[in-house]
Amino acid sequence: MKTAIMGFGNPVRSDDGIGMYVIEKLQKIIGQNDDISIFDMGTAAFEVLFGLKGHSKILMVDAVINTNEPVGTLFKVPAEEVLRTPQDDPMVFLHGMKWDQALSYAKKILGDEYPEDIQVYLIAVENTKLETEISDAVKKAGDKVVQHILEDIKFVNV
């Protein structure tokens, strides 16, 4: 069973960079592994379509804003709960999209090859100002996500 871990966000938008923070930590812990693919997706969600192929389990990490929950609140939801409906607008592929919409397209395009097990870790954020520092509360939640993912993939560092 091959697993893909994908982190999303913008590293120059403060807390929105939490996906990359998690990915960097996981890359240091996991290193090279034939069964685990780790992707720093940045803001390029279109590549989700290609990153899913050949994996049976997908774990995604991103920031979420306007949750009415305290900053650093962690949510884990099945991807089905956050998918956006695909649009039949050809311009969407020329001008980018968010990962939730990309998943919807991937489901449509990949058909039977679409992974059944896709979980999304979302961390509540408030600060998306043009800054490179991630707040302590969001980093703490990111560290929890790292531990959850390591447990989820049953990773044992030898």
JSON list of C-alpha atoms in Angstrom, two decimals:
[
{"chain": "A", "resi": 1, "resn": "MET", "atom": "CA", "xyz": [0.00, 0.00, 0.00]},
{"chain": "A", "resi": 2, "resn": "LYS", "atom": "CA", "xyz": [1.63, 3.24, -1.17]},
{"chain": "A", "resi": 3, "resn": "THR", "atom": "CA", "xyz": [0.85, 6.48, 0.70]},
{"chain": "A", "resi": 4, "resn": "ALA", "atom": "CA", "xyz": [1.14, 10.08, -0.50]},
{"chain": "A", "resi": 5, "resn": "ILE", "atom": "CA", "xyz": [1.42, 12.96, 1.97]},
{"chain": "A", "resi": 6, "resn": "MET", "atom": "CA", "xyz": [0.74, 16.41, 0.53]},
{"chain": "A", "resi": 7, "resn": "GLY", "atom": "CA", "xyz": [1.23, 19.77, 2.21]},
{"chain": "A", "resi": 8, "resn": "PHE", "atom": "CA", "xyz": [-0.40, 22.92, 0.79]},
{"chain": "A", "resi": 9, "resn": "GLY", "atom": "CA", "xyz": [-0.08, 26.63, 1.42]},
{"chain": "A", "resi": 10, "resn": "ASN", "atom": "CA", "xyz": [1.86, 29.78, 0.81]},
{"chain": "A", "resi": 11, "resn": "PRO", "atom": "CA", "xyz": [5.07, 30.08, 2.87]},
{"chain": "A", "resi": 12, "resn": "VAL", "atom": "CA", "xyz": [5.12, 33.88, 2.60]},
{"chain": "A", "resi": 13, "resn": "ARG", "atom": "CA", "xyz": [1.60, 34.21, 4.00]},
{"chain": "A", "resi": 14, "resn": "SER", "atom": "CA", "xyz": [2.40, 33.47, 7.64]},
{"chain": "A", "resi": 15, "resn": "ASP", "atom": "CA", "xyz": [0.18, 30.67, 9.03]},
{"chain": "A", "resi": 16, "resn": "ASP", "atom": "CA", "xyz": [-0.91, 29.62, 5.53]},
{"chain": "A", "resi": 17, "resn": "GLY", "atom": "CA", "xyz": [2.55, 28.01, 5.22]},
{"chain": "A", "resi": 18, "resn": "ILE", "atom": "CA", "xyz": [1.71, 25.31, 7.78]},
{"chain": "A", "resi": 19, "resn": "GLY", "atom": "CA", "xyz": [1.39, 22.61, 5.11]},
{"chain": "A", "resi": 20, "resn": "MET", "atom": "CA", "xyz": [5.02, 23.08, 4.10]},
{"chain": "A", "resi": 21, "resn": "TYR", "atom": "CA", "xyz": [6.09, 23.20, 7.76]},
{"chain": "A", "resi": 22, "resn": "VAL", "atom": "CA", "xyz": [4.55, 19.75, 8.30]},
{"chain": "A", "resi": 23, "resn": "ILE", "atom": "CA", "xyz": [6.05, 18.39, 5.07]},
{"chain": "A", "resi": 24, "resn": "GLU", "atom": "CA", "xyz": [9.56, 19.61, 5.99]},
{"chain": "A", "resi": 25, "resn": "LYS", "atom": "CA", "xyz": [9.34, 17.89, 9.38]},
{"chain": "A", "resi": 26, "resn": "LEU", "atom": "CA", "xyz": [8.05, 14.65, 7.84]},
{"chain": "A", "resi": 27, "resn": "GLN", "atom": "CA", "xyz": [10.81, 14.67, 5.18]},
{"chain": "A", "resi": 28, "resn": "LYS", "atom": "CA", "xyz": [13.44, 14.90, 7.93]},
{"chain": "A", "resi": 29, "resn": "ILE", "atom": "CA", "xyz": [11.86, 12.05, 9.92]},
{"chain": "A", "resi": 30, "resn": "ILE", "atom": "CA", "xyz": [10.87, 9.72, 7.07]},
{"chain": "A", "resi": 31, "resn": "GLY", "atom": "CA", "xyz": [13.57, 10.48, 4.49]},
{"chain": "A", "resi": 32, "resn": "GLN", "atom": "CA", "xyz": [13.58, 8.31, 1.36]},
{"chain": "A", "resi": 33, "resn": "ASN", "atom": "CA", "xyz": [10.93, 5.61, 1.50]},
{"chain": "A", "resi": 34, "resn": "ASP", "atom": "CA", "xyz": [9.58, 3.52, -1.38]},
{"chain": "A", "resi": 35, "resn": "ASP", "atom": "CA", "xyz": [6.13, 3.24, 0.23]},
{"chain": "A", "resi": 36, "resn": "ILE", "atom": "CA", "xyz": [5.67, 6.92, 1.15]},
{"chain": "A", "resi": 37, "resn": "SER", "atom": "CA", "xyz": [5.68, 9.88, -1.26]},
{"chain": "A", "resi": 38, "resn": "ILE", "atom": "CA", "xyz": [5.96, 13.32, 0.36]},
{"chain": "A", "resi": 39, "resn": "PHE", "atom": "CA", "xyz": [4.92, 16.32, -1.73]},
{"chain": "A", "resi": 40, "resn": "ASP", "atom": "CA", "xyz": [5.42, 20.01, -0.97]},
{"chain": "A", "resi": 41, "resn": "MET", "atom": "CA", "xyz": [2.49, 21.21, -3.07]},
{"chain": "A", "resi": 42, "resn": "GLY", "atom": "CA", "xyz": [2.77, 24.91, -2.27]},
{"chain": "A", "resi": 43, "resn": "THR", "atom": "CA", "xyz": [-0.17, 26.57, -4.00]},
{"chain": "A", "resi": 44, "resn": "ALA", "atom": "CA", "xyz": [-0.03, 24.35, -7.11]},
{"chain": "A", "resi": 45, "resn": "ALA", "atom": "CA", "xyz": [-3.10, 22.22, -6.53]},
{"chain": "A", "resi": 46, "resn": "PHE", "atom": "CA", "xyz": [-3.39, 21.11, -10.15]},
{"chain": "A", "resi": 47, "resn": "GLU", "atom": "CA", "xyz": [-0.55, 18.65, -9.54]},
{"chain": "A", "resi": 48, "resn": "VAL", "atom": "CA", "xyz": [-2.85, 16.82, -7.12]},
{"chain": "A", "resi": 49, "resn": "LEU", "atom": "CA", "xyz": [-4.31, 15.09, -10.15]},
{"chain": "A", "resi": 50, "resn": "PHE", "atom": "CA", "xyz": [-0.97, 13.44, -10.89]},
{"chain": "A", "resi": 51, "resn": "GLY", "atom": "CA", "xyz": [0.19, 12.91, -7.31]},
{"chain": "A", "resi": 52, "resn": "LEU", "atom": "CA", "xyz": [-2.78, 10.68, -6.51]},
{"chain": "A", "resi": 53, "resn": "LYS", "atom": "CA", "xyz": [-2.11, 8.09, -9.19]},
{"chain": "A", "resi": 54, "resn": "GLY", "atom": "CA", "xyz": [-0.49, 4.92, -7.90]},
{"chain": "A", "resi": 55, "resn": "HIS", "atom": "CA", "xyz": [-1.25, 5.63, -4.23]},
{"chain": "A", "resi": 56, "resn": "SER", "atom": "CA", "xyz": [-3.92, 3.87, -2.19]},
{"chain": "A", "resi": 57, "resn": "LYS", "atom": "CA", "xyz": [-3.82, 6.28, 0.76]},
{"chain": "A", "resi": 58, "resn": "ILE", "atom": "CA", "xyz": [-3.53, 10.07, 0.65]},
{"chain": "A", "resi": 59, "resn": "LEU", "atom": "CA", "xyz": [-2.97, 12.41, 3.62]},
{"chain": "A", "resi": 60, "resn": "MET", "atom": "CA", "xyz": [-3.27, 16.14, 2.97]},
{"chain": "A", "resi": 61, "resn": "VAL", "atom": "CA", "xyz": [-2.39, 19.12, 5.21]},
{"chain": "A", "resi": 62, "resn": "ASP", "atom": "CA", "xyz": [-3.58, 22.70, 4.77]},
{"chain": "A", "resi": 63, "resn": "ALA", "atom": "CA", "xyz": [-4.61, 25.83, 6.63]},
{"chain": "A", "resi": 64, "resn": "VAL", "atom": "CA", "xyz": [-8.25, 26.80, 6.97]},
{"chain": "A", "resi": 65, "resn": "ILE", "atom": "CA", "xyz": [-9.54, 30.27, 7.76]},
{"chain": "A", "resi": 66, "resn": "ASN", "atom": "CA", "xyz": [-12.87, 31.56, 9.12]},
{"chain": "A", "resi": 67, "resn": "THR", "atom": "CA", "xyz": [-13.72, 28.47, 11.17]},
{"chain": "A", "resi": 68, "resn": "ASN", "atom": "CA", "xyz": [-14.94, 30.37, 14.25]},
{"chain": "A", "resi": 69, "resn": "GLU", "atom": "CA", "xyz": [-12.61, 28.08, 16.22]},
{"chain": "A", "resi": 70, "resn": "PRO", "atom": "CA", "xyz": [-9.43, 29.12, 18.08]},
{"chain": "A", "resi": 71, "resn": "VAL", "atom": "CA", "xyz": [-6.25, 29.44, 16.01]},
{"chain": "A", "resi": 72, "resn": "GLY", "atom": "CA", "xyz": [-4.46, 26.11, 16.02]},
{"chain": "A", "resi": 73, "resn": "THR", "atom": "CA", "xyz": [-7.64, 24.02, 16.19]},
{"chain": "A", "resi": 74, "resn": "LEU", "atom": "CA", "xyz": [-7.03, 20.81, 14.27]},
{"chain": "A", "resi": 75, "resn": "PHE", "atom": "CA", "xyz": [-9.61, 19.12, 12.08]},
{"chain": "A", "resi": 76, "resn": "LYS", "atom": "CA", "xyz": [-9.28, 15.74, 10.37]},
{"chain": "A", "resi": 77, "resn": "VAL", "atom": "CA", "xyz": [-11.96, 15.04, 7.78]},
{"chain": "A", "resi": 78, "resn": "PRO", "atom": "CA", "xyz": [-12.45, 12.59, 4.93]},
{"chain": "A", "resi": 79, "resn": "ALA", "atom": "CA", "xyz": [-11.80, 14.35, 1.61]},
{"chain": "A", "resi": 80, "resn": "GLU", "atom": "CA", "xyz": [-15.36, 13.57, 0.50]},
{"chain": "A", "resi": 81, "resn": "GLU", "atom": "CA", "xyz": [-16.59, 16.15, 3.02]},
{"chain": "A", "resi": 82, "resn": "VAL", "atom": "CA", "xyz": [-14.63, 19.01, 1.46]},
{"chain": "A", "resi": 83, "resn": "LEU", "atom": "CA", "xyz": [-14.71, 18.26, -2.26]},
{"chain": "A", "resi": 84, "resn": "ARG", "atom": "CA", "xyz": [-15.85, 21.04, -4.57]},
{"chain": "A", "resi": 85, "resn": "THR", "atom": "CA", "xyz": [-18.02, 20.23, -7.54]},
{"chain": "A", "resi": 86, "resn": "PRO", "atom": "CA", "xyz": [-16.04, 20.10, -10.79]},
{"chain": "A", "resi": 87, "resn": "GLN", "atom": "CA", "xyz": [-16.83, 22.88, -13.24]},
{"chain": "A", "resi": 88, "resn": "ASP", "atom": "CA", "xyz": [-17.04, 22.28, -16.97]},
{"chain": "A", "resi": 89, "resn": "ASP", "atom": "CA", "xyz": [-15.12, 25.50, -17.52]},
{"chain": "A", "resi": 90, "resn": "PRO", "atom": "CA", "xyz": [-11.92, 24.85, -19.52]},
{"chain": "A", "resi": 91, "resn": "MET", "atom": "CA", "xyz": [-10.41, 28.05, -18.14]},
{"chain": "A", "resi": 92, "resn": "VAL", "atom": "CA", "xyz": [-10.15, 26.49, -14.66]},
{"chain": "A", "resi": 93, "resn": "PHE", "atom": "CA", "xyz": [-7.16, 24.44, -15.84]},
{"chain": "A", "resi": 94, "resn": "LEU", "atom": "CA", "xyz": [-5.45, 27.54, -17.23]},
{"chain": "A", "resi": 95, "resn": "HIS", "atom": "CA", "xyz": [-5.82, 29.73, -14.15]},
{"chain": "A", "resi": 96, "resn": "GLY", "atom": "CA", "xyz": [-5.34, 27.28, -11.28]},
{"chain": "A", "resi": 97, "resn": "MET", "atom": "CA", "xyz": [-7.63, 25.88, -8.64]},
{"chain": "A", "resi": 98, "resn": "LYS", "atom": "CA", "xyz": [-7.67, 24.86, -4.98]},
{"chain": "A", "resi": 99, "resn": "TRP", "atom": "CA", "xyz": [-6.87, 21.29, -3.98]},
{"chain": "A", "resi": 100, "resn": "ASP", "atom": "CA", "xyz": [-10.48, 20.50, -3.01]},
{"chain": "A", "resi": 101, "resn": "GLN", "atom": "CA", "xyz": [-11.61, 21.25, -6.55]},
{"chain": "A", "resi": 102, "resn": "ALA", "atom": "CA", "xyz": [-8.59, 19.39, -7.97]},
{"chain": "A", "resi": 103, "resn": "LEU", "atom": "CA", "xyz": [-9.66, 16.30, -6.00]},
{"chain": "A", "resi": 104, "resn": "SER", "atom": "CA", "xyz": [-13.07, 16.45, -7.63]},
{"chain": "A", "resi": 105, "resn": "TYR", "atom": "CA", "xyz": [-11.48, 16.55, -11.08]},
{"chain": "A", "resi": 106, "resn": "ALA", "atom": "CA", "xyz": [-9.11, 13.73, -10.12]},
{"chain": "A", "resi": 107, "resn": "LYS", "atom": "CA", "xyz": [-12.06, 11.59, -9.03]},
{"chain": "A", "resi": 108, "resn": "LYS", "atom": "CA", "xyz": [-13.72, 12.18, -12.37]},
{"chain": "A", "resi": 109, "resn": "ILE", "atom": "CA", "xyz": [-10.56, 11.65, -14.46]},
{"chain": "A", "resi": 110, "resn": "LEU", "atom": "CA", "xyz": [-8.97, 8.71, -12.58]},
{"chain": "A", "resi": 111, "resn": "GLY", "atom": "CA", "xyz": [-12.17, 6.71, -12.18]},
{"chain": "A", "resi": 112, "resn": "ASP", "atom": "CA", "xyz": [-11.30, 3.32, -10.66]},
{"chain": "A", "resi": 113, "resn": "GLU", "atom": "CA", "xyz": [-7.72, 4.44, -9.97]},
{"chain": "A", "resi": 114, "resn": "TYR", "atom": "CA", "xyz": [-8.92, 7.19, -7.62]},
{"chain": "A", "resi": 115, "resn": "PRO", "atom": "CA", "xyz": [-7.72, 6.36, -4.06]},
{"chain": "A", "resi": 116, "resn": "GLU", "atom": "CA", "xyz": [-10.50, 5.47, -1.64]},
{"chain": "A", "resi": 117, "resn": "ASP", "atom": "CA", "xyz": [-8.64, 6.55, 1.50]},
{"chain": "A", "resi": 118, "resn": "ILE", "atom": "CA", "xyz": [-8.07, 10.32, 1.42]},
{"chain": "A", "resi": 119, "resn": "GLN", "atom": "CA", "xyz": [-7.94, 12.20, 4.71]},
{"chain": "A", "resi": 120, "resn": "VAL", "atom": "CA", "xyz": [-7.44, 15.94, 5.12]},
{"chain": "A", "resi": 121, "resn": "TYR", "atom": "CA", "xyz": [-5.85, 17.63, 8.13]},
{"chain": "A", "resi": 122, "resn": "LEU", "atom": "CA", "xyz": [-6.95, 21.26, 8.38]},
{"chain": "A", "resi": 123, "resn": "ILE", "atom": "CA", "xyz": [-5.48, 23.71, 10.88]},
{"chain": "A", "resi": 124, "resn": "ALA", "atom": "CA", "xyz": [-7.45, 26.81, 11.83]},
{"chain": "A", "resi": 125, "resn": "VAL", "atom": "CA", "xyz": [-5.47, 29.98, 11.10]},
{"chain": "A", "resi": 126, "resn": "GLU", "atom": "CA", "xyz": [-6.10, 33.67, 11.30]},
{"chain": "A", "resi": 127, "resn": "ASN", "atom": "CA", "xyz": [-2.92, 35.38, 10.12]},
{"chain": "A", "resi": 128, "resn": "THR", "atom": "CA", "xyz": [-2.31, 35.22, 6.37]},
{"chain": "A", "resi": 129, "resn": "LYS", "atom": "CA", "xyz": [-0.39, 38.51, 6.17]},
{"chain": "A", "resi": 130, "resn": "LEU", "atom": "CA", "xyz": [2.69, 38.83, 4.02]},
{"chain": "A", "resi": 131, "resn": "GLU", "atom": "CA", "xyz": [5.12, 37.33, 6.57]},
{"chain": "A", "resi": 132, "resn": "THR", "atom": "CA", "xyz": [7.28, 34.22, 6.69]},
{"chain": "A", "resi": 133, "resn": "GLU", "atom": "CA", "xyz": [6.83, 33.36, 10.38]},
{"chain": "A", "resi": 134, "resn": "ILE", "atom": "CA", "xyz": [4.17, 30.85, 11.45]},
{"chain": "A", "resi": 135, "resn": "SER", "atom": "CA", "xyz": [2.50, 31.61, 14.78]},
{"chain": "A", "resi": 136, "resn": "ASP", "atom": "CA", "xyz": [3.30, 29.41, 17.79]},
{"chain": "A", "resi": 137, "resn": "ALA", "atom": "CA", "xyz": [-0.29, 28.11, 18.09]},
{"chain": "A", "resi": 138, "resn": "VAL", "atom": "CA", "xyz": [-0.33, 27.01, 14.45]},
{"chain": "A", "resi": 139, "resn": "LYS", "atom": "CA", "xyz": [3.17, 25.45, 14.70]},
{"chain": "A", "resi": 140, "resn": "LYS", "atom": "CA", "xyz": [2.01, 23.50, 17.76]},
{"chain": "A", "resi": 141, "resn": "ALA", "atom": "CA", "xyz": [-0.96, 22.19, 15.77]},
{"chain": "A", "resi": 142, "resn": "GLY", "atom": "CA", "xyz": [1.41, 21.37, 12.89]},
{"chain": "A", "resi": 143, "resn": "ASP", "atom": "CA", "xyz": [3.57, 19.33, 15.26]},
{"chain": "A", "resi": 144, "resn": "LYS", "atom": "CA", "xyz": [0.45, 17.42, 16.33]},
{"chain": "A", "resi": 145, "resn": "VAL", "atom": "CA", "xyz": [-0.36, 16.73, 12.68]},
{"chain": "A", "resi": 146, "resn": "VAL", "atom": "CA", "xyz": [3.14, 15.32, 12.17]},
{"chain": "A", "resi": 147, "resn": "GLN", "atom": "CA", "xyz": [2.56, 12.90, 15.07]},
{"chain": "A", "resi": 148, "resn": "HIS", "atom": "CA", "xyz": [-0.93, 11.97, 13.82]},
{"chain": "A", "resi": 149, "resn": "ILE", "atom": "CA", "xyz": [0.42, 11.26, 10.34]},
{"chain": "A", "resi": 150, "resn": "LEU", "atom": "CA", "xyz": [3.30, 9.14, 11.68]},
{"chain": "A", "resi": 151, "resn": "GLU", "atom": "CA", "xyz": [0.76, 7.14, 13.70]},
{"chain": "A", "resi": 152, "resn": "ASP", "atom": "CA", "xyz": [-1.64, 6.93, 10.76]},
{"chain": "A", "resi": 153, "resn": "ILE", "atom": "CA", "xyz": [1.02, 5.48, 8.45]},
{"chain": "A", "resi": 154, "resn": "LYS", "atom": "CA", "xyz": [2.41, 3.35, 11.29]},
{"chain": "A", "resi": 155, "resn": "PHE", "atom": "CA", "xyz": [5.87, 4.76, 10.66]},
{"chain": "A", "resi": 156, "resn": "VAL", "atom": "CA", "xyz": [8.59, 3.40, 12.89]},
{"chain": "A", "resi": 157, "resn": "ASN", "atom": "CA", "xyz": [11.96, 5.10, 12.68]},
{"chain": "A", "resi": 158, "resn": "VAL", "atom": "CA", "xyz": [14.68, 2.44, 12.85]}
]
